[in-house]
Structure formats: C-alpha cells, structure tokens
Short mmCIF file of C-alpha atoms and ligand atoms in Angstrom, two decimals:
data_model
loop_
_atom_site.label_atom_id
_atom_site.label_comp_id
_atom_site.label_asym_id
_atom_site.label_seq_id
_atom_site.Cartn_x
_atom_site.Cartn_y
_atom_site.Cartn_z
CA MET X 1478 31.26 2.29 -23.26
CA ALA X 1479 30.64 4.30 -20.13
CA GLN X 1480 33.44 4.94 -17.67
CA LYS X 1481 31.37 4.67 -14.52
CA ILE X 1482 28.73 2.27 -13.27
CA TRP X 1483 26.49 2.97 -10.31
CA PHE X 1484 26.92 -0.04 -8.04
CA ASN X 1485 25.24 -0.40 -4.62
CA GLY X 1486 25.07 3.33 -4.03
CA LYS X 1487 28.40 4.45 -5.46
CA LEU X 1488 29.78 5.37 -8.85
CA VAL X 1489 32.60 2.94 -9.52
CA PRO X 1490 34.98 2.54 -12.46
CA PHE X 1491 33.58 0.27 -15.21
CA LYS X 1492 36.10 -2.51 -14.51
CA ASN X 1493 35.29 -2.63 -10.80
CA ALA X 1494 31.57 -3.36 -11.16
CA LYS X 1495 31.94 -7.10 -10.55
CA ILE X 1496 29.98 -9.88 -8.88
CA HIS X 1497 30.84 -13.37 -7.64
CA ILE X 1498 30.49 -16.52 -9.78
CA LEU X 1499 28.18 -17.98 -7.11
CA THR X 1500 25.69 -15.13 -7.52
CA HIS X 1501 22.16 -16.50 -7.00
CA THR X 1502 20.73 -14.62 -10.00
CA LEU X 1503 23.38 -16.07 -12.31
CA HIS X 1504 22.32 -19.59 -11.40
CA TYR X 1505 18.55 -19.17 -11.17
CA GLY X 1506 17.53 -16.19 -13.32
CA THR X 1507 16.23 -14.32 -10.29
CA GLY X 1508 17.00 -10.72 -11.23
CA ALA X 1509 14.77 -7.72 -11.85
CA PHE X 1510 15.98 -5.33 -14.51
CA GLU X 1511 15.09 -2.46 -16.77
CA GLY X 1512 16.02 -0.90 -20.06
CA MET X 1513 15.59 2.79 -20.74
CA ARG X 1514 16.74 5.16 -23.42
CA PHE X 1515 18.02 8.66 -23.09
CA TYR X 1516 18.10 11.12 -25.94
CA GLN X 1517 19.94 14.24 -26.90
CA THR X 1518 17.70 17.32 -26.73
CA LYS X 1519 18.16 21.08 -26.88
CA HIS X 1520 17.92 21.08 -23.10
CA GLY X 1521 20.58 18.40 -22.53
CA ALA X 1522 20.14 14.64 -22.29
CA ALA X 1523 16.61 13.49 -21.46
CA ILE X 1524 15.62 10.09 -20.04
CA PHE X 1525 12.36 8.76 -21.42
CA GLN X 1526 9.81 7.71 -18.77
CA LEU X 1527 12.42 7.32 -16.01
CA ALA X 1528 9.91 7.19 -13.15
CA ARG X 1529 7.76 4.57 -14.90
CA HIS X 1530 10.82 2.38 -15.50
CA ILE X 1531 11.85 2.62 -11.86
CA ASP X 1532 8.26 1.78 -10.86
CA ARG X 1533 8.44 -1.33 -13.03
CA LEU X 1534 11.83 -2.29 -11.60
CA LEU X 1535 10.40 -2.10 -8.08
CA TYR X 1536 7.34 -4.08 -9.19
CA SER X 1537 9.49 -6.79 -10.86
CA ALA X 1538 11.61 -7.05 -7.72
CA LYS X 1539 8.50 -7.38 -5.56
CA CYS X 1540 7.30 -10.24 -7.78
CA ILE X 1541 10.46 -12.20 -6.93
CA HIS X 1542 10.28 -11.31 -3.20
CA MET X 1543 13.31 -9.07 -3.51
CA ASN X 1544 13.71 -6.03 -1.28
CA ILE X 1545 15.67 -3.44 -3.20
CA PRO X 1546 17.63 -1.53 -0.55
CA PHE X 1547 17.07 1.81 -2.33
CA THR X 1548 13.97 3.95 -2.68
CA LYS X 1549 12.40 5.09 -5.94
CA THR X 1550 13.77 8.60 -5.32
CA GLN X 1551 17.28 7.27 -4.68
CA LEU X 1552 17.21 5.18 -7.87
CA ILE X 1553 15.99 8.13 -9.92
CA LYS X 1554 18.76 10.34 -8.51
CA ALA X 1555 21.33 7.58 -9.07
CA THR X 1556 20.33 7.29 -12.74
CA ILE X 1557 20.62 11.05 -13.26
CA ASN X 1558 24.01 11.16 -11.52
CA LEU X 1559 25.22 8.23 -13.60
CA LEU X 1560 24.46 10.10 -16.81
CA LYS X 1561 26.11 13.24 -15.49
CA ALA X 1562 29.24 11.26 -14.60
CA ASN X 1563 29.48 9.57 -17.99
CA LYS X 1564 28.77 12.53 -20.25
CA ILE X 1565 27.17 10.36 -22.95
CA LYS X 1566 24.65 12.35 -24.98
CA SER X 1567 22.27 9.55 -25.93
CA GLY X 1568 22.03 5.84 -25.34
CA TYR X 1569 20.67 3.08 -23.17
CA ILE X 1570 20.40 2.65 -19.40
CA ARG X 1571 20.37 -0.77 -17.75
CA PRO X 1572 19.38 -0.94 -14.07
CA ILE X 1573 19.55 -4.42 -12.57
CA SER X 1574 18.81 -5.78 -9.11
CA ILE X 1575 20.12 -9.22 -8.28
CA TYR X 1576 20.30 -11.74 -5.49
CA GLY X 1577 24.03 -11.75 -4.92
CA HIS X 1578 26.44 -14.09 -3.20
CA GLY X 1579 25.18 -16.06 -0.20
CA PRO X 1580 24.08 -19.59 0.74
CA LEU X 1581 23.34 -21.06 -2.69
CA ARG X 1582 19.97 -22.77 -2.90
CA VAL X 1583 16.86 -21.93 -4.88
CA ASN X 1584 15.11 -20.16 -2.00
CA PRO X 1585 17.05 -16.92 -1.56
CA ILE X 1586 17.45 -16.69 2.20
CA ASN X 1587 20.16 -14.46 3.69
CA ILE X 1588 21.28 -13.43 0.25
CA PRO X 1589 22.25 -9.78 -0.17
CA VAL X 1590 20.61 -7.79 -2.94
CA ASP X 1591 23.02 -5.97 -5.26
CA VAL X 1592 21.83 -3.13 -7.45
CA ALA X 1593 23.62 -1.64 -10.41
CA ILE X 1594 22.85 0.91 -13.09
CA ALA X 1595 24.94 1.05 -16.24
CA CYS X 1596 24.65 3.10 -19.41
CA TRP X 1597 26.20 3.10 -22.86
CA PRO X 1598 25.79 4.83 -26.22
CA TRP X 1599 23.25 3.04 -28.39
CA GLY X 1600 21.76 3.52 -31.84
CA SER X 1601 18.94 1.82 -33.69
CA TYR X 1602 18.00 -1.71 -32.55
CA LEU X 1603 15.97 -3.28 -35.34
CA GLY X 1604 17.47 -1.24 -38.19
CA ALA X 1605 15.86 1.03 -40.75
CA GLU X 1606 14.07 -1.67 -42.79
CA ALA X 1607 10.55 -2.90 -42.02
CA VAL X 1608 10.78 -5.80 -39.57
CA LYS X 1609 10.27 -9.37 -40.77
CA LEU X 1610 8.59 -11.34 -37.98
CA LYS X 1611 8.67 -15.09 -37.60
CA VAL X 1612 5.85 -16.66 -35.63
CA SER X 1613 7.82 -18.48 -32.98
CA SER X 1614 7.61 -22.18 -32.23
CA TYR X 1615 8.29 -21.16 -28.61
CA MET X 1616 5.25 -20.19 -26.57
CA ARG X 1617 5.46 -17.05 -24.45
CA ILE X 1618 5.74 -18.12 -20.78
CA HIS X 1619 2.44 -19.09 -19.20
CA PRO X 1620 0.96 -16.48 -16.81
CA SER X 1621 0.60 -19.20 -14.19
CA SER X 1622 4.33 -20.00 -14.42
CA SER X 1623 5.60 -16.57 -13.40
CA TYR X 1624 4.67 -12.89 -13.44
CA THR X 1625 4.57 -12.26 -17.18
CA ASP X 1626 4.16 -8.49 -16.82
CA ALA X 1627 7.40 -8.20 -14.84
CA LYS X 1628 10.88 -7.77 -16.29
CA ILE X 1629 12.64 -10.72 -14.68
CA THR X 1630 15.96 -11.98 -16.00
CA GLY X 1631 14.93 -15.67 -16.17
CA HIS X 1632 12.08 -14.85 -18.55
CA TYR X 1633 14.62 -14.01 -21.20
CA VAL X 1634 15.58 -17.63 -21.85
CA ASN X 1635 12.18 -17.81 -23.53
CA ALA X 1636 12.84 -14.59 -25.46
CA MET X 1637 16.39 -15.61 -26.44
CA LEU X 1638 15.25 -18.96 -27.87
CA ALA X 1639 12.55 -17.22 -29.89
CA VAL X 1640 14.81 -14.55 -31.39
CA LYS X 1641 17.59 -17.07 -32.15
CA GLU X 1642 15.14 -19.27 -34.03
CA ALA X 1643 13.75 -16.30 -35.97
CA VAL X 1644 17.13 -14.86 -36.96
CA ALA X 1645 18.46 -18.31 -37.96
CA ALA X 1646 15.48 -18.59 -40.34
CA GLY X 1647 16.30 -15.22 -41.96
CA PHE X 1648 13.87 -13.01 -40.03
CA THR X 1649 14.52 -9.89 -37.95
CA GLU X 1650 12.53 -10.80 -34.88
CA ALA X 1651 10.17 -13.39 -33.40
CA ILE X 1652 6.57 -12.99 -32.44
CA MET X 1653 5.49 -15.36 -29.69
CA LEU X 1654 1.98 -16.64 -29.12
CA ASP X 1655 0.51 -17.18 -25.69
CA TYR X 1656 -0.92 -20.41 -24.31
CA LYS X 1657 -4.27 -19.62 -25.95
CA GLY X 1658 -2.69 -19.16 -29.38
CA ASN X 1659 -3.15 -15.38 -29.27
CA ILE X 1660 -0.38 -12.96 -30.17
CA ALA X 1661 1.75 -12.18 -27.13
CA GLU X 1662 4.89 -10.21 -28.00
CA GLY X 1663 8.32 -10.16 -29.55
CA SER X 1664 11.54 -11.02 -27.71
CA ALA X 1665 11.76 -7.39 -26.56
CA GLU X 1666 8.76 -5.61 -28.08
CA ASN X 1667 5.00 -5.31 -27.88
CA LEU X 1668 2.94 -5.54 -31.06
CA PHE X 1669 0.24 -3.32 -32.54
CA ILE X 1670 -1.89 -3.73 -35.64
CA ILE X 1671 -4.11 -1.21 -37.43
CA LYS X 1672 -7.27 -2.09 -39.34
CA ASN X 1673 -9.68 0.51 -40.76
CA LYS X 1674 -7.90 3.23 -38.74
CA ILE X 1675 -8.53 1.41 -35.44
CA ILE X 1676 -5.42 0.45 -33.48
CA TYR X 1677 -5.35 -2.94 -31.75
CA THR X 1678 -2.85 -4.43 -29.32
CA PRO X 1679 -2.91 -7.53 -27.10
CA PRO X 1680 -4.14 -6.87 -23.55
CA LEU X 1681 -1.97 -7.26 -20.45
CA GLY X 1682 -1.97 -10.79 -19.10
CA THR X 1683 0.67 -12.69 -21.00
CA ILE X 1684 2.92 -9.80 -22.05
CA LEU X 1685 5.43 -7.46 -20.48
CA ALA X 1686 3.65 -4.24 -19.58
CA GLY X 1687 5.68 -2.19 -22.03
CA ILE X 1688 6.26 1.44 -21.15
CA THR X 1689 6.58 2.38 -24.82
CA ARG X 1690 3.30 0.48 -25.34
CA GLU X 1691 1.49 2.55 -22.69
CA SER X 1692 3.03 5.77 -24.06
CA VAL X 1693 2.00 4.94 -27.64
CA ILE X 1694 -1.55 4.08 -26.54
CA LYS X 1695 -1.77 7.51 -24.86
CA LEU X 1696 -0.24 9.27 -27.86
CA ALA X 1697 -2.60 7.53 -30.32
CA ARG X 1698 -5.62 8.42 -28.16
CA ASP X 1699 -4.40 12.03 -28.02
CA PHE X 1700 -4.45 11.90 -31.83
CA LYS X 1701 -8.10 10.75 -31.46
CA TYR X 1702 -7.48 7.23 -32.73
CA LYS X 1703 -9.51 4.46 -31.19
CA VAL X 1704 -7.16 2.03 -29.44
CA VAL X 1705 -8.53 -1.39 -28.49
CA GLU X 1706 -6.69 -3.83 -26.21
CA LYS X 1707 -7.97 -7.28 -27.15
CA PRO X 1708 -6.67 -10.78 -27.84
CA LEU X 1709 -5.41 -10.98 -31.42
CA LYS X 1710 -4.80 -13.94 -33.71
CA ILE X 1711 -1.94 -14.05 -36.22
CA LYS X 1712 -4.55 -14.05 -39.00
CA GLU X 1713 -5.65 -10.57 -37.89
CA ALA X 1714 -2.06 -9.33 -38.11
CA LEU X 1715 -1.64 -10.89 -41.57
CA ASN X 1716 -4.75 -9.04 -42.77
CA ALA X 1717 -3.97 -5.76 -41.03
CA ASP X 1718 -3.49 -2.47 -42.87
CA GLU X 1719 -0.44 -1.73 -40.75
CA CYS X 1720 1.59 -3.44 -38.07
CA PHE X 1721 4.32 -2.15 -35.79
CA LEU X 1722 6.38 -3.05 -32.74
CA THR X 1723 7.06 -0.88 -29.71
CA GLY X 1724 9.83 -1.11 -27.15
CA THR X 1725 12.55 0.92 -25.52
CA ALA X 1726 15.10 -0.54 -27.91
CA ALA X 1727 12.81 -0.78 -30.96
CA GLU X 1728 11.05 2.56 -30.30
CA ILE X 1729 8.30 2.31 -32.97
CA SER X 1730 9.39 -0.09 -35.70
CA PRO X 1731 7.16 -0.93 -38.68
CA VAL X 1732 6.53 -4.60 -39.46
CA GLY X 1733 6.50 -5.47 -43.17
CA GLN X 1734 6.29 -9.24 -43.15
CA ILE X 1735 5.02 -12.05 -40.93
CA ASP X 1736 6.29 -15.52 -41.85
CA LYS X 1737 6.04 -15.70 -45.64
CA LYS X 1738 3.34 -13.05 -45.97
CA LYS X 1739 4.26 -9.54 -47.01
CA LEU X 1740 1.89 -7.17 -45.23
CA LYS X 1741 -0.32 -4.61 -46.99
CA THR X 1742 2.02 -1.79 -45.98
CA GLN X 1743 5.72 -1.80 -45.11
CA PHE X 1744 5.54 1.47 -43.18
CA GLY X 1745 1.93 2.64 -43.12
CA PRO X 1746 0.69 6.22 -42.63
CA ILE X 1747 -0.54 5.90 -39.05
CA THR X 1748 2.65 4.08 -37.99
CA LYS X 1749 4.60 6.89 -39.66
CA GLN X 1750 2.56 9.57 -37.90
CA LEU X 1751 2.99 7.93 -34.48
CA ARG X 1752 6.68 7.26 -35.03
CA THR X 1753 7.37 10.83 -36.20
CA GLU X 1754 5.58 12.28 -33.16
CA PHE X 1755 7.22 9.79 -30.80
CA MET X 1756 10.69 10.74 -32.05
CA LYS X 1757 9.83 14.43 -31.60
CA ILE X 1758 8.66 13.76 -28.06
CA VAL X 1759 11.79 11.84 -27.02
CA SER X 1760 13.97 14.50 -28.63
CA GLY X 1761 12.33 17.16 -26.46
CA GLU X 1762 10.51 18.84 -29.36
CA ASN X 1763 6.99 18.57 -28.02
CA LYS X 1764 6.37 20.49 -24.79
CA LYS X 1765 3.04 18.78 -24.22
CA TYR X 1766 4.90 15.56 -23.39
CA PHE X 1767 7.76 17.04 -21.38
CA LYS X 1768 6.35 15.13 -18.41
CA TRP X 1769 7.59 11.92 -20.06
CA LEU X 1770 11.16 13.22 -19.99
CA THR X 1771 13.67 13.71 -17.17
CA PHE X 1772 16.25 16.25 -18.22
CA VAL X 1773 19.78 15.62 -16.97
CA LYS X 1774 21.00 19.02 -15.98
N1 PMP K 2910 8.25 -7.16 -24.22
C1 PMP K 2910 9.42 -7.64 -23.77
C2 PMP K 2910 9.57 -9.10 -23.55
C3 PMP K 2910 10.50 -6.77 -23.54
O1 PMP K 2910 11.67 -7.23 -23.09
C4 PMP K 2910 10.33 -5.38 -23.77
C5 PMP K 2910 11.48 -4.44 -23.53
N2 PMP K 2910 11.53 -4.01 -22.20
C6 PMP K 2910 9.08 -4.94 -24.23
C7 PMP K 2910 8.06 -5.85 -24.45
C8 PMP K 2910 8.82 -3.48 -24.44
O2 PMP K 2910 8.78 -2.82 -23.19
P1 PMP K 2910 9.24 -1.32 -23.04
O3 PMP K 2910 8.44 -0.53 -24.00
O4 PMP K 2910 8.93 -0.99 -21.63
O5 PMP K 2910 10.69 -1.27 -23.35
#
C-alpha cells in the first residue's frame, strides 16, 4: 500500500486520510470517482490518459451538482506529486470527490466537498484466462434514472450485484443488458465484439464512457479496422468471431464464454493484436501514442 494519500490539497500519511461516519456520500452514494493505471516505462512511471480521467471526474461531479474545489491543472499536478511521493513503479490511482460531513439530508446543501487521490500497486484484474461472462439478471441502470456515462459511486450498487451474481454462478464477470435488452457493459468494463473483421461496440447512452474504450476505438481505427458503435444483442456476441472487454482494470481482456456458450475463439487474432499494441503503448514503447501518457519525472 502507498504511504501517502493526497487529501484536500495536501499529502497526508495513509492512516490520516479519514472521513466522518456522517459523510453524505457514504449514506447516499453521491461521490464522483475515477480509476487510472500507471505503468513502469523506460522513462519512469507513466499514467495512462491522466487528463481524460480528470476530465471525466469533473464531468461526473458536475452531474451530481458538486463543485470540486480544485482545477483540472491542480488535480493533474496532485496526481503526479502523489506518485512521486509514493515511489510505486506501477499500479492503480483512485481519485474520489465526495460530499463530506454537514447537515445530513438527501439534498446536499452546505456540505463541504472533500477530494482525495490514493494509489497502490496493482497487477492483473481479470486474470490470464479468457473471461467467462454471465448475462446478468440485473439491468444496467436506466439512462433516465441517472447519468449513466458518469462514474458516480452510487451506480456501483448495480455493478456489485451483477458481479456477485456472476461469480457465485462460477463466472468471471457479468454482462448487463440495458432497458432495451441490448448489451450495456460489465461491472467495470465495456464490451467489444468482432465479426468478419469489423469491430462492434455498444454506443454511449446506457454505458460508462470508458477511456480504454475510446482509446481502443482510436487504436483499432489507426490499424484501419472498421469500428461500428451500435446497439448489440447477446445473440450477436454469441455468434461473434471474437469478443473482448476493455477497462482501466481489465485493460483488454479476451472473452471466451458467455453463459453456457463457448465462443468461436478464446483469444482471437485481432484481440491479440490490439492487446499487444495496447500493452506496448502503456509501457511507453510506442512513441506515436506518447500523448496518452503522462510521465512522472
Ligand atoms: N464500465 C464501468 C461500469 C466501469 O466501472 C469501467 C471502469 N471505469 C468501465 C466501463 C471502463 O472504463 P475505463 O476504460 O475508463 O476504465
């Protein structure tokens, strides 16, 4: 674990980064948060898509009417300083902005906003094997119920129920459908399928706007693949040539099974190609994509 956590503008010892039990976000799920990875490279640690993650944090906060008392530039600098202070070579970064302790009622009035950024060493999330997905009995939250493209803490009750159900049934991860019965996403990943060399992924609308998703779409298009964002049914995934998940934690993870059906490939060639290039990019081995990395010097 890291020794320091950035908390409301200062680096504090791990054990001092504490909040009150009457924190608004604890009771009502009203936090905005992020998850980023940083990787060891020849040029020091590099944070993948730092600016995009901070953009999404600010967007998620705006969705819940939260004024983060730090600017994008300050949050970027804070993240870099946090990594410098902790001297961890690779791992995960968790920024979170919460409604803190104040008059406790649903409407957060006169409640201070607390912001923290933590980091820790972290390895593979879904493991080396092809992922086994269970189609969830839980529906991904309705776009009229909240802001589905934002990373808001309360949304993760939905995700937690889905992954618990899937793991209890012997699967690696859940895949949730949206209110129209189309594929939405996993508990912490976006989904892609490949059919006849064309790459398909569900459009924005009922999913988190994944930053790995947008990066992989760009990468695939740079490789001259056609990428189509369109509503997808489970049947299309079952009949796909390849299927994979993307996410900060999952990176690019091949899917080998959905419910009882073993897919055509366990780790198909295009998934392999994209994953190999993605891992090169995050490890600082592809100059063309250096703009996606923030080097911690
Ligand atoms: N969907 C959900 C519900 C998630 O929690 C995540 C992880 N942030 C993703 C998709 C993937 O997003 P990203 O690539 O930005 O990590």
